[in-house]
Amino acid sequence: MLDHLIKGATLVDGTGAPARTADVGLRGGRVVSIAAPGATEEPAASTEDVTGLVLAPGFVDPHTHYDAQLFWDPYATPSLGHGVTTVAGGNCGFTLAPLNPARPDDADYTRRMMCRVEGMSLAALEEGVPWGWSSFGEYLGALDGRVAVNAGFMVGHCALRRYVMGPDAIGGTATPAQLDAMVGLLRASMAEGAWGLSTTQSSTHSDGDGRPVASRHASREELVALSRAVGEYPGTQLEAIVAGCLDQFADAEIDLLVEMSAVAGRPLNWNVLTVDAAVPARVPRQLLASTRARAAGARIVALTMPILTPMNMSLGTFCALNLIPGWGEVLGLPVPERIARLADPEVRAELLRRADSPEAGVFRRLADFGRYVIGDTYTPANAGLTGRVVRDIAAERGQDPFATLVQICSADELRTVLWPMPTDNDPASWELRRDTWQQPDVMLGGSDAGAHLDRMCGAPYTTRFLGDCLRRRRLVPLERAVQMLSADPAELFGLRERGTVAVGNHADLVLFDPERIDAGPATLVHDLPGDSPRLDSRAEGIVSVRVNGVETVRDDKLTGAVPGTVLRSGRDTRTVSTR
């Protein structure tokens, strides 16, 4: 007997094949039959008629930071509600394991680093995570049996360095013995199920003390040695961030990424390719890394977002504005000093000059302050400004936009929420995105879900992209859109029997209404441990989400089931070799 029969579905199976009407039978957490409507003779414990609804494979988010959140939120919200059934975590060189048992304070260091570099709530990290592990395998074991999504994790280079080198991981060069110990620790972590190695060389990544994170101090020799070890284990990957990911790669960065992938014989993905028609040289330059990789027997995959991610800013808390060269020194001051410095016209002029300089890279996009929209305000002086565009307010006041923005924020003691309007929402940029998505080494993703919780909300990219494909820009057909969200990332990671709706595959399924599928607006909620805030977005048109055959969402409400699998390399992933 079938556990469940889904009748009359418009099946979009993830392969890119044309949609067809089918009955889909489930048993034991897997798809066991796909038949023409009415042709299934085996009885079922339960059935549902879904005529007019689309049945698709569960979506795979290739770049998240749910490493901590899954402990207090096993449902990986809001991703699960938007049809994501599998998440890849442990990215950018940052993981919660391994932790050296001889140094209990390393857990506190890790919490403060994650708070600074990934925008996670310190209170949530302290109150919502058990921190009872040492090895990577123990960390994975702490999640076993308690998650509603399938989740796999890279092991972070920063954690490896801290475990072996302690405080010397910041600023120190690994000795041969220390490098051997790091390689051994990486091997042990992969044997326990880590998907591979993630690392960062990005100049924007600093720890809780404001110092460059540990992996930024690694030599090329160290990075290559660790990458070579990744190739010794089945079902493994590489993920890396370098400074050029934000704008355009330097030749040395391309050479490094190519060598890392080549010595491992494994794909390397990076985050995130920003597509903007105003900077036509960026995409060809970034994809040059992929071209050179293929020539060297390697593979480099660029992640790119198919939506404009809602993201807010503030002059009062750490955000992307702090990453503009020269801005961190001012925005890192105590609030009273910060307000005084920002009131100085010469200081503002210098900040604007730095924000519009070549060294600002992709952050130049943030320098058009007239396009910002005022969000939440906190004082009577700013009453009535919420929802208004800074340029309009500045015209009324006879000021330049940045001076107006500073004046508004200062009245709120810098608590004002600011929403920058995207500069790349033009037809030319969207056409460039469609062309870029067709490249073989470009993949959708880069949500950062689980990180920067009160500043950005990338998790809903799946439903918003589908709504765009079905009712708005229609840049790709539905069948290809589903494939880009499911089978493509599943194939990159070598996920076993996931990513498509096929007989024998795990029953990770999304059922949605094609007339309504979309994502709602981002709203600020206070539902983290410690009453910390985060941005949330509800899905629209999602009827049901199943993970391993068990329903986890019905009509946009969580069922409470936790049928997810902690995916371990080798067991749950196969090797995707570049050789």
Coordinates of C-alpha atoms in Angstrom, one line a residue, residues 4-13 19-24 37 48-57 466 470-471 478 482 501 509-517 540-546 551 553-556:
H4 CA 0.2 8.8 0.0
L5 CA -1.0 9.3 -3.6
I6 CA -0.9 12.8 -5.2
K7 CA -3.4 12.8 -8.0
G8 CA -3.6 15.0 -11.1
A9 CA -0.5 17.0 -10.4
T10 CA 1.1 19.2 -13.1
L11 CA 4.5 17.5 -12.7
V12 CA 7.6 19.6 -13.3
D13 CA 10.2 17.0 -12.4
A19 CA 5.4 19.6 -17.6
R20 CA 2.9 16.7 -17.7
T21 CA -0.1 15.6 -15.7
A22 CA 0.7 12.6 -13.4
D23 CA -0.3 10.7 -10.3
V24 CA 2.7 10.4 -7.9
P37 CA -3.8 10.2 -14.2
E48 CA -5.3 14.2 -2.5
D49 CA -6.4 15.7 -5.8
V50 CA -4.1 18.5 -6.8
T51 CA -5.5 19.4 -10.2
G52 CA -4.2 22.7 -11.3
L53 CA -1.2 22.7 -8.9
V54 CA 2.5 22.2 -9.8
L55 CA 4.4 19.4 -8.1
A56 CA 8.2 20.0 -8.2
P57 CA 11.3 18.6 -6.5
L466 CA 9.2 31.4 -9.7
L470 CA 5.4 32.8 -14.4
R471 CA 3.9 36.2 -14.2
L478 CA 8.9 27.2 -15.6
V482 CA 12.6 24.6 -11.4
V501 CA 11.0 13.7 -9.0
L509 CA 8.5 17.7 -2.9
V510 CA 7.0 21.1 -3.3
L511 CA 3.4 21.6 -4.3
F512 CA 2.4 25.1 -5.4
D513 CA -0.2 27.2 -7.1
P514 CA 1.3 28.7 -10.3
E515 CA -1.2 31.5 -10.2
R516 CA -0.1 32.7 -6.8
I517 CA 3.5 31.5 -6.2
E540 CA 2.5 32.9 -1.1
G541 CA 1.0 30.0 -3.1
I542 CA 2.9 27.2 -1.4
V543 CA 0.4 24.4 -0.7
S544 CA 2.6 21.7 0.6
V545 CA 6.3 20.9 1.3
R546 CA 7.4 17.3 1.9
E551 CA 4.7 16.8 5.1
V553 CA 4.3 22.6 5.5
R554 CA 0.6 22.7 4.6
D555 CA -1.0 26.0 3.4
D556 CA 2.0 28.1 4.6

